[in-house]
Coordinates of C-alpha atoms and ligand atoms in Angstrom, one line a residue:
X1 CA -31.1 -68.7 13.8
X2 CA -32.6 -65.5 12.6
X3 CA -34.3 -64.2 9.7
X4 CA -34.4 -60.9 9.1
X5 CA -35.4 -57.9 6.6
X6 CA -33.3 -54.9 5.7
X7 CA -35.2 -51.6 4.2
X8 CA -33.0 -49.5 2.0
X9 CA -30.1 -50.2 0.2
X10 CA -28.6 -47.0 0.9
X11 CA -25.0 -46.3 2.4
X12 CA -26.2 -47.1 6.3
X13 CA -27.6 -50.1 4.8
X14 CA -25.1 -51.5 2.7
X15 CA -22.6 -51.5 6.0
X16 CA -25.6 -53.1 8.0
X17 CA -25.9 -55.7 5.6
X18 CA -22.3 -56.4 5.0
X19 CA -21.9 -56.6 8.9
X20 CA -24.6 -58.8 9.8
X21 CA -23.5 -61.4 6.6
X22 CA -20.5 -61.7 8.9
X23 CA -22.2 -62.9 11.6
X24 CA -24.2 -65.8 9.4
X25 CA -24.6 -67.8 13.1
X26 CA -27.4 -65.1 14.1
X27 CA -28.3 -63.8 10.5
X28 CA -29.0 -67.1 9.0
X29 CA -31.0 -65.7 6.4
X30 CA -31.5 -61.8 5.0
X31 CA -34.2 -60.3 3.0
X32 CA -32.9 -56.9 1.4
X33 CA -36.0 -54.4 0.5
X34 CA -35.6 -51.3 -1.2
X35 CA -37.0 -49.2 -3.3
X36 CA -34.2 -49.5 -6.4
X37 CA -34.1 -53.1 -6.6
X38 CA -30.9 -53.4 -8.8
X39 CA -28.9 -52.0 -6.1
X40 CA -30.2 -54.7 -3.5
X41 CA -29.4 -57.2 -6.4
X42 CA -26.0 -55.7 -6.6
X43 CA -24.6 -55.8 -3.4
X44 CA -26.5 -59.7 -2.5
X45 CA -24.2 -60.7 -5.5
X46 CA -21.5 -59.5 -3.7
X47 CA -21.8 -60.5 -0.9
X48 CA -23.0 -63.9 -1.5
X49 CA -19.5 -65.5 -2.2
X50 CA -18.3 -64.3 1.2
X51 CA -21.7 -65.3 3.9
X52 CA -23.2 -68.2 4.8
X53 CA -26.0 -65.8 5.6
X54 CA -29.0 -66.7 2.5
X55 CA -29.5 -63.6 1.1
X56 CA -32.7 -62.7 -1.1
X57 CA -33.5 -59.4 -2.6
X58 CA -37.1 -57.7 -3.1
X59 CA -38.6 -54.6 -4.3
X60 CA -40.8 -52.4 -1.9
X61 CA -42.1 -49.1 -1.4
X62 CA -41.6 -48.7 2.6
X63 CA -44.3 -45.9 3.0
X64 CA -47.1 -48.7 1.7
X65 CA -48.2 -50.4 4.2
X66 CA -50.3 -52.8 2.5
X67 CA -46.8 -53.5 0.4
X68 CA -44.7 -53.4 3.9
X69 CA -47.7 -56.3 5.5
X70 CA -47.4 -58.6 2.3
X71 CA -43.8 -58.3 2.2
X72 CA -44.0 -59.4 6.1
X73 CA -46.3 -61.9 5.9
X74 CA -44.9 -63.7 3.0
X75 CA -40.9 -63.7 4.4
X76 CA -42.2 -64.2 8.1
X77 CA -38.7 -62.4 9.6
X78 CA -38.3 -62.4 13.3
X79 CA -37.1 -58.3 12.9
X80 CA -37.1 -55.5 10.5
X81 CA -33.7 -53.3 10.3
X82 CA -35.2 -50.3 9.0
X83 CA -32.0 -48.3 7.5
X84 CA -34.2 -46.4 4.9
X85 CA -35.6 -43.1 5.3
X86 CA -37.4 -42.0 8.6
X87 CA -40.0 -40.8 6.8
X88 CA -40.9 -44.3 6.4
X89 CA -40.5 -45.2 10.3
X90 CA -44.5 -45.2 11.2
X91 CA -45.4 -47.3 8.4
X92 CA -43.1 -49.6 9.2
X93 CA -43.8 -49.9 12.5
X94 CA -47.8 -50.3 12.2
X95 CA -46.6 -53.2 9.6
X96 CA -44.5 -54.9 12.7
X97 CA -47.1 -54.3 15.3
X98 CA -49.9 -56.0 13.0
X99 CA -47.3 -59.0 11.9
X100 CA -45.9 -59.3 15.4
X101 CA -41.8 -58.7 14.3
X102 CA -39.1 -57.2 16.1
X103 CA -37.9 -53.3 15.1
X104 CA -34.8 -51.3 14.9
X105 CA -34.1 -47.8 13.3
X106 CA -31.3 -45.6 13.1
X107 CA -33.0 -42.1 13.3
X108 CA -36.3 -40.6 14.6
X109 CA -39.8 -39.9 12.7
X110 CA -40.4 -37.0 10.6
X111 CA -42.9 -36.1 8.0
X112 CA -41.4 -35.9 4.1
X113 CA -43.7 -32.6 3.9
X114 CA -43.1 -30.7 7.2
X115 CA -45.7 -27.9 5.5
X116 CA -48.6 -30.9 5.8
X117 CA -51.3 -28.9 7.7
X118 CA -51.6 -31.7 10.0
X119 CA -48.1 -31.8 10.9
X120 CA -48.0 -27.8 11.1
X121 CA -50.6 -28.0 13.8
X122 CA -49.1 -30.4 15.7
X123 CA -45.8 -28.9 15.1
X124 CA -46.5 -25.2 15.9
X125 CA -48.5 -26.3 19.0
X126 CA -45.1 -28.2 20.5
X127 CA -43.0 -25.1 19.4
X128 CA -45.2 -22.8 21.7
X129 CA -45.9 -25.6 24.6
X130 CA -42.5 -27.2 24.5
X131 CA -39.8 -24.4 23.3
X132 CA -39.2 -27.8 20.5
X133 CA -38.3 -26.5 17.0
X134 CA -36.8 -29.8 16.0
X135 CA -39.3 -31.3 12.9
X136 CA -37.6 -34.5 14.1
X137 CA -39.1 -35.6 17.6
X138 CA -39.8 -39.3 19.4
X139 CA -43.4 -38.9 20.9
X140 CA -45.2 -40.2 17.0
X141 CA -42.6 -43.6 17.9
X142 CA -43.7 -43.7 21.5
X143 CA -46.7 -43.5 21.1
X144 CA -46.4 -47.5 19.8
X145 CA -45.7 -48.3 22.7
X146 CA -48.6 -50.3 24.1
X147 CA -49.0 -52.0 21.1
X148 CA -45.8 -53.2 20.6
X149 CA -46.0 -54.7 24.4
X150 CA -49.3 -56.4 23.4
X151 CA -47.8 -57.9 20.1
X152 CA -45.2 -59.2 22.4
X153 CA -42.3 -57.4 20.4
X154 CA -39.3 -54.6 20.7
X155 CA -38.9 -51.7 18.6
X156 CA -35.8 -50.2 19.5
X157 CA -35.4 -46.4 18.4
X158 CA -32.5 -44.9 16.9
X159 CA -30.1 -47.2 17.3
X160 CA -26.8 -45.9 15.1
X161 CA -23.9 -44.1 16.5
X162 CA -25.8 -40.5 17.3
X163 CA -28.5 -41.4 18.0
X164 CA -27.7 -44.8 19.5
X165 CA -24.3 -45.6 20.7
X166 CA -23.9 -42.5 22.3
X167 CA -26.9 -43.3 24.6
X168 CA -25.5 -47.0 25.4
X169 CA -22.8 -44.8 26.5
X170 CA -25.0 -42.5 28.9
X171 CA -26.4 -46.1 30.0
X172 CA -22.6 -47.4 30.5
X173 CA -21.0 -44.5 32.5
X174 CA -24.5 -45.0 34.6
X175 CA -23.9 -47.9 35.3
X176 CA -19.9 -48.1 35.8
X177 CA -18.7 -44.8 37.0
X178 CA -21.2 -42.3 38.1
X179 CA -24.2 -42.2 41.4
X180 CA -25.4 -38.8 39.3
X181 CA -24.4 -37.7 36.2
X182 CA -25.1 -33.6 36.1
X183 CA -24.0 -32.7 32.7
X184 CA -23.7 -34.5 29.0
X185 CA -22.1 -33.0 25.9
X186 CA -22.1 -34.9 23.2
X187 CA -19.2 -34.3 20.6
X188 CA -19.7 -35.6 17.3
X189 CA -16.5 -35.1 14.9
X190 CA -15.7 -35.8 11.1
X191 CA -12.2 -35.1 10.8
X192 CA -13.0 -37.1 6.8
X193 CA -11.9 -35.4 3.8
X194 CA -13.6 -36.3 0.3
X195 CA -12.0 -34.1 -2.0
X196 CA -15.2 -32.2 -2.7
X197 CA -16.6 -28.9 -1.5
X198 CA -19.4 -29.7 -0.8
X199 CA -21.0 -33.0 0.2
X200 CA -23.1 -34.8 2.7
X201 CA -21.9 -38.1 4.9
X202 CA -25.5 -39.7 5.0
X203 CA -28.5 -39.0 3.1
X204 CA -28.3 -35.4 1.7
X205 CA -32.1 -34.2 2.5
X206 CA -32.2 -35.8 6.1
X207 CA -29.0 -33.9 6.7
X208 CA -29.7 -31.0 5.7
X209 CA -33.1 -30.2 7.0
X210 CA -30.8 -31.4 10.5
X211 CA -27.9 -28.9 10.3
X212 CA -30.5 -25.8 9.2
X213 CA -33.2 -25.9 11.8
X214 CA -32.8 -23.9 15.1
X215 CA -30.5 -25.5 17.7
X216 CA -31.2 -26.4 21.2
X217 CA -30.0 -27.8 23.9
X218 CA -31.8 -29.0 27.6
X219 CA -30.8 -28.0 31.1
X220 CA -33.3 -27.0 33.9
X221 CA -35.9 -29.5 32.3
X222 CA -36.4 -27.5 29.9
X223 CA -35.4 -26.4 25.8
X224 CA -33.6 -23.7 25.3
X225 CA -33.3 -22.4 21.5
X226 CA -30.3 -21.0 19.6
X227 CA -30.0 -20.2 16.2
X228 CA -28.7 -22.5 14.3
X229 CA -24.8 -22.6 13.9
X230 CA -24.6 -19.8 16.0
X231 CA -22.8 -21.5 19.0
X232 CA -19.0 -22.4 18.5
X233 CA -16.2 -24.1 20.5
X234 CA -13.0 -25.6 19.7
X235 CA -11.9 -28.8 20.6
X236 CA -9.3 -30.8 20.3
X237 CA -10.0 -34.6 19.3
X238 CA -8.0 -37.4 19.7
X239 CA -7.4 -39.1 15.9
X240 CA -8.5 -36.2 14.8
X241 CA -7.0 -32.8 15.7
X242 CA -8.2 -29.3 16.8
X243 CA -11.5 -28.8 15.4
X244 CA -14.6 -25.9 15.3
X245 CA -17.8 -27.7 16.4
X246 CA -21.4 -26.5 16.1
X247 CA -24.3 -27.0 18.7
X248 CA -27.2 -28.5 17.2
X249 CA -30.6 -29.8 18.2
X250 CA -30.4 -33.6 18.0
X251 CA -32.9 -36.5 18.6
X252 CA -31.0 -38.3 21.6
X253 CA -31.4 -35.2 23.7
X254 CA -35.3 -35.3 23.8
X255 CA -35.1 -39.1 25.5
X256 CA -32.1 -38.5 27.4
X257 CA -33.9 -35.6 29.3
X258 CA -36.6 -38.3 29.9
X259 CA -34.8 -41.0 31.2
X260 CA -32.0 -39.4 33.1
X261 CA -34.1 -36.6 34.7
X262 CA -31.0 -35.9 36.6
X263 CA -28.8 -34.5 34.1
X264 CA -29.0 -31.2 34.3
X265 CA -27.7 -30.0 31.4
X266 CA -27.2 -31.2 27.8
X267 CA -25.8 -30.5 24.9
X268 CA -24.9 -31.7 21.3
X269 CA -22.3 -30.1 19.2
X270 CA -21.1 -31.5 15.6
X271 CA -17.9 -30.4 13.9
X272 CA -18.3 -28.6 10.5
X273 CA -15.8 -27.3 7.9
X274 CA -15.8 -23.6 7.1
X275 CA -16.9 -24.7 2.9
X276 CA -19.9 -26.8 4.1
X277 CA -21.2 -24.2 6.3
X278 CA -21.0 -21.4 3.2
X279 CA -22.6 -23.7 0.5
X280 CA -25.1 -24.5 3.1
X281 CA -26.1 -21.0 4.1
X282 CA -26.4 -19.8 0.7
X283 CA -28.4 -23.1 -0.5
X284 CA -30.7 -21.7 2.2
X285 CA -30.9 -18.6 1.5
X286 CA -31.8 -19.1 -2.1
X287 CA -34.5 -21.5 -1.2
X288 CA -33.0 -25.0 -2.3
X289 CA -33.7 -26.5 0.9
X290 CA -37.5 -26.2 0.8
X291 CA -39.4 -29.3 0.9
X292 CA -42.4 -27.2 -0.3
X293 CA -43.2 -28.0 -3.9
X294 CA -42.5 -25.8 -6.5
X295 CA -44.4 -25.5 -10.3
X296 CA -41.7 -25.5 -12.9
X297 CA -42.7 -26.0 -16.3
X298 CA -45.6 -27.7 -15.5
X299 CA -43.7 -30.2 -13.1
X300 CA -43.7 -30.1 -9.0
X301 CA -40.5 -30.0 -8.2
X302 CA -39.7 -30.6 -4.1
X303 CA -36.5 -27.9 -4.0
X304 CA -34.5 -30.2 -2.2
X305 CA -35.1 -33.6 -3.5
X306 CA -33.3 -31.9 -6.8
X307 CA -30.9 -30.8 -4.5
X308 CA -29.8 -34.3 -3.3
X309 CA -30.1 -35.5 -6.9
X310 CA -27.4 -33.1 -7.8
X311 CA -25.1 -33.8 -4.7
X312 CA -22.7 -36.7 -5.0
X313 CA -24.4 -39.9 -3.4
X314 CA -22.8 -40.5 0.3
X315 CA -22.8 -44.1 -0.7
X316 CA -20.1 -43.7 -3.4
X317 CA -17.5 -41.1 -1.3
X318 CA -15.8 -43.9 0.4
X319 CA -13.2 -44.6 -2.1
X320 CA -12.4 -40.8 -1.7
X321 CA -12.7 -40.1 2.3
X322 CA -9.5 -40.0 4.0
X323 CA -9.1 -39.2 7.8
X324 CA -10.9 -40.3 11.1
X325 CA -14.3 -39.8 13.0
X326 CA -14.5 -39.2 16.8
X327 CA -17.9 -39.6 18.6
X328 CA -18.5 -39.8 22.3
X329 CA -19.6 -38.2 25.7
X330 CA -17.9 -35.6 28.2
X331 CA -19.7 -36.7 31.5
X332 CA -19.5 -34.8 34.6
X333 CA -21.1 -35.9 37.5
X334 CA -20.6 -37.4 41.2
X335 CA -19.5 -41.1 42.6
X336 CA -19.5 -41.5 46.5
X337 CA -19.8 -38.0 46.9
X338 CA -16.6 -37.2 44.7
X339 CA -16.7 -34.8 41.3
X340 CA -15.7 -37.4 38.4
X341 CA -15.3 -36.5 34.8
X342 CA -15.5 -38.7 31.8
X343 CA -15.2 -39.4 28.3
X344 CA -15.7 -42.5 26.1
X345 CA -15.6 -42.4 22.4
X346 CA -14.8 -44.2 19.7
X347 CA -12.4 -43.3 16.8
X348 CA -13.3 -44.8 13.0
X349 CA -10.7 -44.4 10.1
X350 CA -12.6 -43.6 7.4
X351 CA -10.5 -45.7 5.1
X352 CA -9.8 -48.8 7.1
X353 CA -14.1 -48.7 7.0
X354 CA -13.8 -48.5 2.8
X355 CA -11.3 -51.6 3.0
X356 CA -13.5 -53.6 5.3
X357 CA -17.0 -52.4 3.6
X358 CA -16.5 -50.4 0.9
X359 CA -18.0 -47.5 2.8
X360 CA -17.2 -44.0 4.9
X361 CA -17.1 -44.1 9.0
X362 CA -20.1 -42.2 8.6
X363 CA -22.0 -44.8 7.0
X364 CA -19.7 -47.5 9.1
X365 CA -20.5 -46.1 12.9
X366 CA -24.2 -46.0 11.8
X367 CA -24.5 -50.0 10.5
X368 CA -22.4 -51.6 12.7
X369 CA -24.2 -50.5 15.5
X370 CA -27.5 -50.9 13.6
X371 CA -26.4 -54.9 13.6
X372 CA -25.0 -55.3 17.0
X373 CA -28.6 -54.1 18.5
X374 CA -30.1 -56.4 16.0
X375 CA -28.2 -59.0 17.1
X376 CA -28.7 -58.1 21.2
X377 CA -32.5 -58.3 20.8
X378 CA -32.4 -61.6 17.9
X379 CA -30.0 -62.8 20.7
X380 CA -32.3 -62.5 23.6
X381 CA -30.0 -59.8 25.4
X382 CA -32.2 -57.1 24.6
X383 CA -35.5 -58.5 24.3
X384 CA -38.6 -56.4 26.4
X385 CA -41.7 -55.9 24.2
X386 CA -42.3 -52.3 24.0
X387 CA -40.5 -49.7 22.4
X388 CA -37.4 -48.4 23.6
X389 CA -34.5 -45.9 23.0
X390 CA -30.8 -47.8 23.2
X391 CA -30.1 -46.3 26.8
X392 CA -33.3 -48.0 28.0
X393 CA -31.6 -51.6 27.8
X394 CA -28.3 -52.9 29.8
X395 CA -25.3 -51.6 27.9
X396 CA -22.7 -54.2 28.7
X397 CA -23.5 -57.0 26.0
X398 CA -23.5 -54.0 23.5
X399 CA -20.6 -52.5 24.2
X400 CA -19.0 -55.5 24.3
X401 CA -20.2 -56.4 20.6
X402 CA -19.1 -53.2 19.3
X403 CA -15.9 -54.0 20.7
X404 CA -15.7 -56.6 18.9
X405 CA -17.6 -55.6 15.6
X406 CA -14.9 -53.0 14.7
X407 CA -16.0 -49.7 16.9
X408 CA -14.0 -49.9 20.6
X409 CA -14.5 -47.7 23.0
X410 CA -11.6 -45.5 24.2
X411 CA -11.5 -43.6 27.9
X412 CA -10.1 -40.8 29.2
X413 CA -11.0 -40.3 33.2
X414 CA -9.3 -36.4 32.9
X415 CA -10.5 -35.4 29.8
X416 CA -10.7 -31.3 28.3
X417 CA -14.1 -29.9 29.5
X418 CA -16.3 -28.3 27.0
X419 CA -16.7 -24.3 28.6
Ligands
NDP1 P1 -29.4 -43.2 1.7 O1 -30.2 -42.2 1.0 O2 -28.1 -43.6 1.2 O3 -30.3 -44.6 1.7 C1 -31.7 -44.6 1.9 C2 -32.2 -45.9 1.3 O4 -33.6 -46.0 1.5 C3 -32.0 -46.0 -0.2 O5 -31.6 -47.3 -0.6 C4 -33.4 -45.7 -0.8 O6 -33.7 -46.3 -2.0 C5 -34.2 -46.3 0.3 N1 -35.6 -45.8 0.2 C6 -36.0 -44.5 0.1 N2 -37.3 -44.4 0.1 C7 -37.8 -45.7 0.1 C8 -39.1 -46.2 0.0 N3 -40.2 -45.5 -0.1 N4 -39.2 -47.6 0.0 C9 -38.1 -48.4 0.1 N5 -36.8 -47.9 0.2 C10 -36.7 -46.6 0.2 O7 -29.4 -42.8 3.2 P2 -28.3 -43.2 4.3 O8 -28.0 -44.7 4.1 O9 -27.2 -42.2 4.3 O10 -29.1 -43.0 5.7 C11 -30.1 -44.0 6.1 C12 -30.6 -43.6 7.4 O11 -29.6 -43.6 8.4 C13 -31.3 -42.2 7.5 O12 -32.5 -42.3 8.2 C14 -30.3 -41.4 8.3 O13 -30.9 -40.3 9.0 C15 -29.8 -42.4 9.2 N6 -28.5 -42.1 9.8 C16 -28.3 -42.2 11.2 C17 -27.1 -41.9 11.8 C18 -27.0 -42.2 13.2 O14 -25.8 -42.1 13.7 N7 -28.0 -42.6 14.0 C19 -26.0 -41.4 11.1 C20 -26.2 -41.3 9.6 C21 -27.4 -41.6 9.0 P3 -33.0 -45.8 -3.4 O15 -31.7 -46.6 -3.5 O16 -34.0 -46.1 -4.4 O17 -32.7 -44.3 -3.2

């Protein structure tokens, strides 16, 4: 039915792959473009003996946009999964407006050099205007907007687990449970153990530059800024166990103060262990975190690309990750005039994902939903041109293909309140 193109080959992709070959009656037939191209070649060879889906492989350099158009033009797909780097996310998109394809990422823009004078500008001028410290941010992706309504396509914007599912959720207890919803915290645990001290779940330089920059969170219309790691609570998750969890600035926040203007407060919190949070301080503090270039030897080195060369590659800690994940939403709000509270979640065992995949939750709760909202707009459930954030479209079909795509939803209508 479809055709479609995967960038990256990385651990998000490799689960979005491996879920869409097993649904071959909408993914008929499945370009995979990444920058290594043995690793595409690897994983096509295994999956091939288990998909009817055709699978191809190709090299391409996602921030080339005259590379990105050929590679469009010549596989004609009716939608690009982009589950590469968000660096890449503009490019991309440009490519898809001019070739008129579908889009779906899993995480928002932001520049590879947040020191480019062009960005600082920008950046500094938000910080001061908007209280916004995040160098992630939506506005460079809505700003497509119009074109993708005249190409007569849908982007739709961060659509993993957090971002993404956790928004269809928002959309869901809208639409089922609440008249107003008045405050949103979003709880985002890994209760995963790998064995090592320290290590990253996805992508080691997105995640990074994530956890270390200031926190925030939005209530009164408005940011307000914490330093980061600096706000603790406990809390005590089902699958999981009593946990310390963090509040951090993260990208669903910015559109869910859009689009539910009456939420009056919300807030993001993500569990970390106490050996994470020490290796990452001090990585900071002695400057490996930079993504200004450095002169050593007579070679620029970008402090924390070494970094994530060094790290162990989140692809490869499945094999070692015992435990669960638990991401959801604590609503509180009002139906016919009643106070209601509310939490849906999901829980993901971190090995059942390895058996199934060969990957980590982490890496599972990001593809799996990455492919059901591939499959909701390829499937005419989800189809608007324009470009959209996941609780801009009707949550039902989605949750119901997650469901049924290996993350269900759990409920709790008397859950623990975040204080
Ligand atoms: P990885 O680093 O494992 O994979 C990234 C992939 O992109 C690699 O295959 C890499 O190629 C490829 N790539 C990098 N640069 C280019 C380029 N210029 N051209 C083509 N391909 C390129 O990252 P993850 O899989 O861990 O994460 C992927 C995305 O998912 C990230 O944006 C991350 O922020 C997001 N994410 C979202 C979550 C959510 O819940 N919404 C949760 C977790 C992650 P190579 O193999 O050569 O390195």
């Amino acid at each position: 039915m479809a055709r479609v193109i995967v960038i990256g080959c990385g651990g998000v992709a490799t689960v979005g792959i491996s879920k869409c070959c097993q649904v071959p009656e909408v993914f008929t037939d499945l370009c995979i473009a990444s920058r290594t191209k043995e690793k595409c070649d690897a994983l096509a060879a295994k999956l091939a003996p288990t998909t009817k889906t055709r699978i191809t492989t190709t090299k391409v350099d996602a921030g080339n946009l005259d590379e990105m158009i050929a590679l469009l033009q010549s596989y004609k797909p009716d939608m690009v999964l982009h589950l590469g780097l968000p660096y890449h996310n503009l490019v991309i998109m440009e490519a898809c407006v001019r070739c008129k394809v579908n889009y779906l990422d899993t995480a928002a823009y932001e520049p590879e050099d947040v020191n480019d004078p062009e960005f600082r500008k920008y950046y500094d001028k938000r910080c001061q205007e908007k209280g916004f410290y995040a160098y992630f941010d939506y506005p460079f992706q809505w700003a497509y907007r119009k074109k993708f309504e005249e190409a007569g396509v849908t982007a739709v914007l961060g659509c993993g687990f957090d971002p993404g599912v956790t928004q269809a959720y928002v959309a869901y207890a809208k639409k089922h449970y609440f008249d107003t919803i008045d405050t949103l915290d979003i709880l985002d645990c890994n209760g995963g153990d790998h064995g090592y001290k320290f290590a990253t779940n996805f992508n080691p330089e997105i995640n990074l530059r994530e956890v270390s920059s200031p926190a925030a969170y939005w209530e009164d219309h408005k940011w307000h800024r914490v330093e980061a790691m600096t706000v603790k609570k406990e809390y005590n998750f089902d699958g999981v166990g009593e946990k310390d969890m963090y509040l951090l600035h993260h990208e669903e926040i910015e559109s869910l103060g859009l689009n539910y203007p009456e939420i009056k407060r919300i807030r993001f919190f993500m569990t970390f262990g106490q050996s994470y949070l020490e290796h990452m301080r001090c990585l900071e503090d002695v400057g490996m975190l930079s993504t200004k270039a450095i002169n050593y030897h007579g070679m620029e080195i970008v402090p924390i690309q070494f970094l994530k060369a060094l790290l162990p590659d989140p692809a490869t800690l499945g094999a070692r990750t015992k435990g669960k994940t638990n991401i959801g939403c604590i609503f509180t709000g009002k139906k016919d005039g009643k106070e209601v509270h509310y939490y849906i979640y999901n829980v993901c065992d971190h090995q059942e994902s390895y058996r199934e995949v060969g990957s980590q939750a982490i890496s599972y709760t990001t593809g799996t939903p990455a492919m059901c909202g591939a499959m909701m707009v390829l499937t005419g459930k989800w189809n608007k041109p324009g470009v959209y954030n996941v609780e801009e479209f009707d949550p039902d079909p989605f949750i119901d293909a997650m469901n049924r795509h290996g993350l269900p939803i759990r409920e709790n209508f008397n859950p623990v309140l975040v204080d």
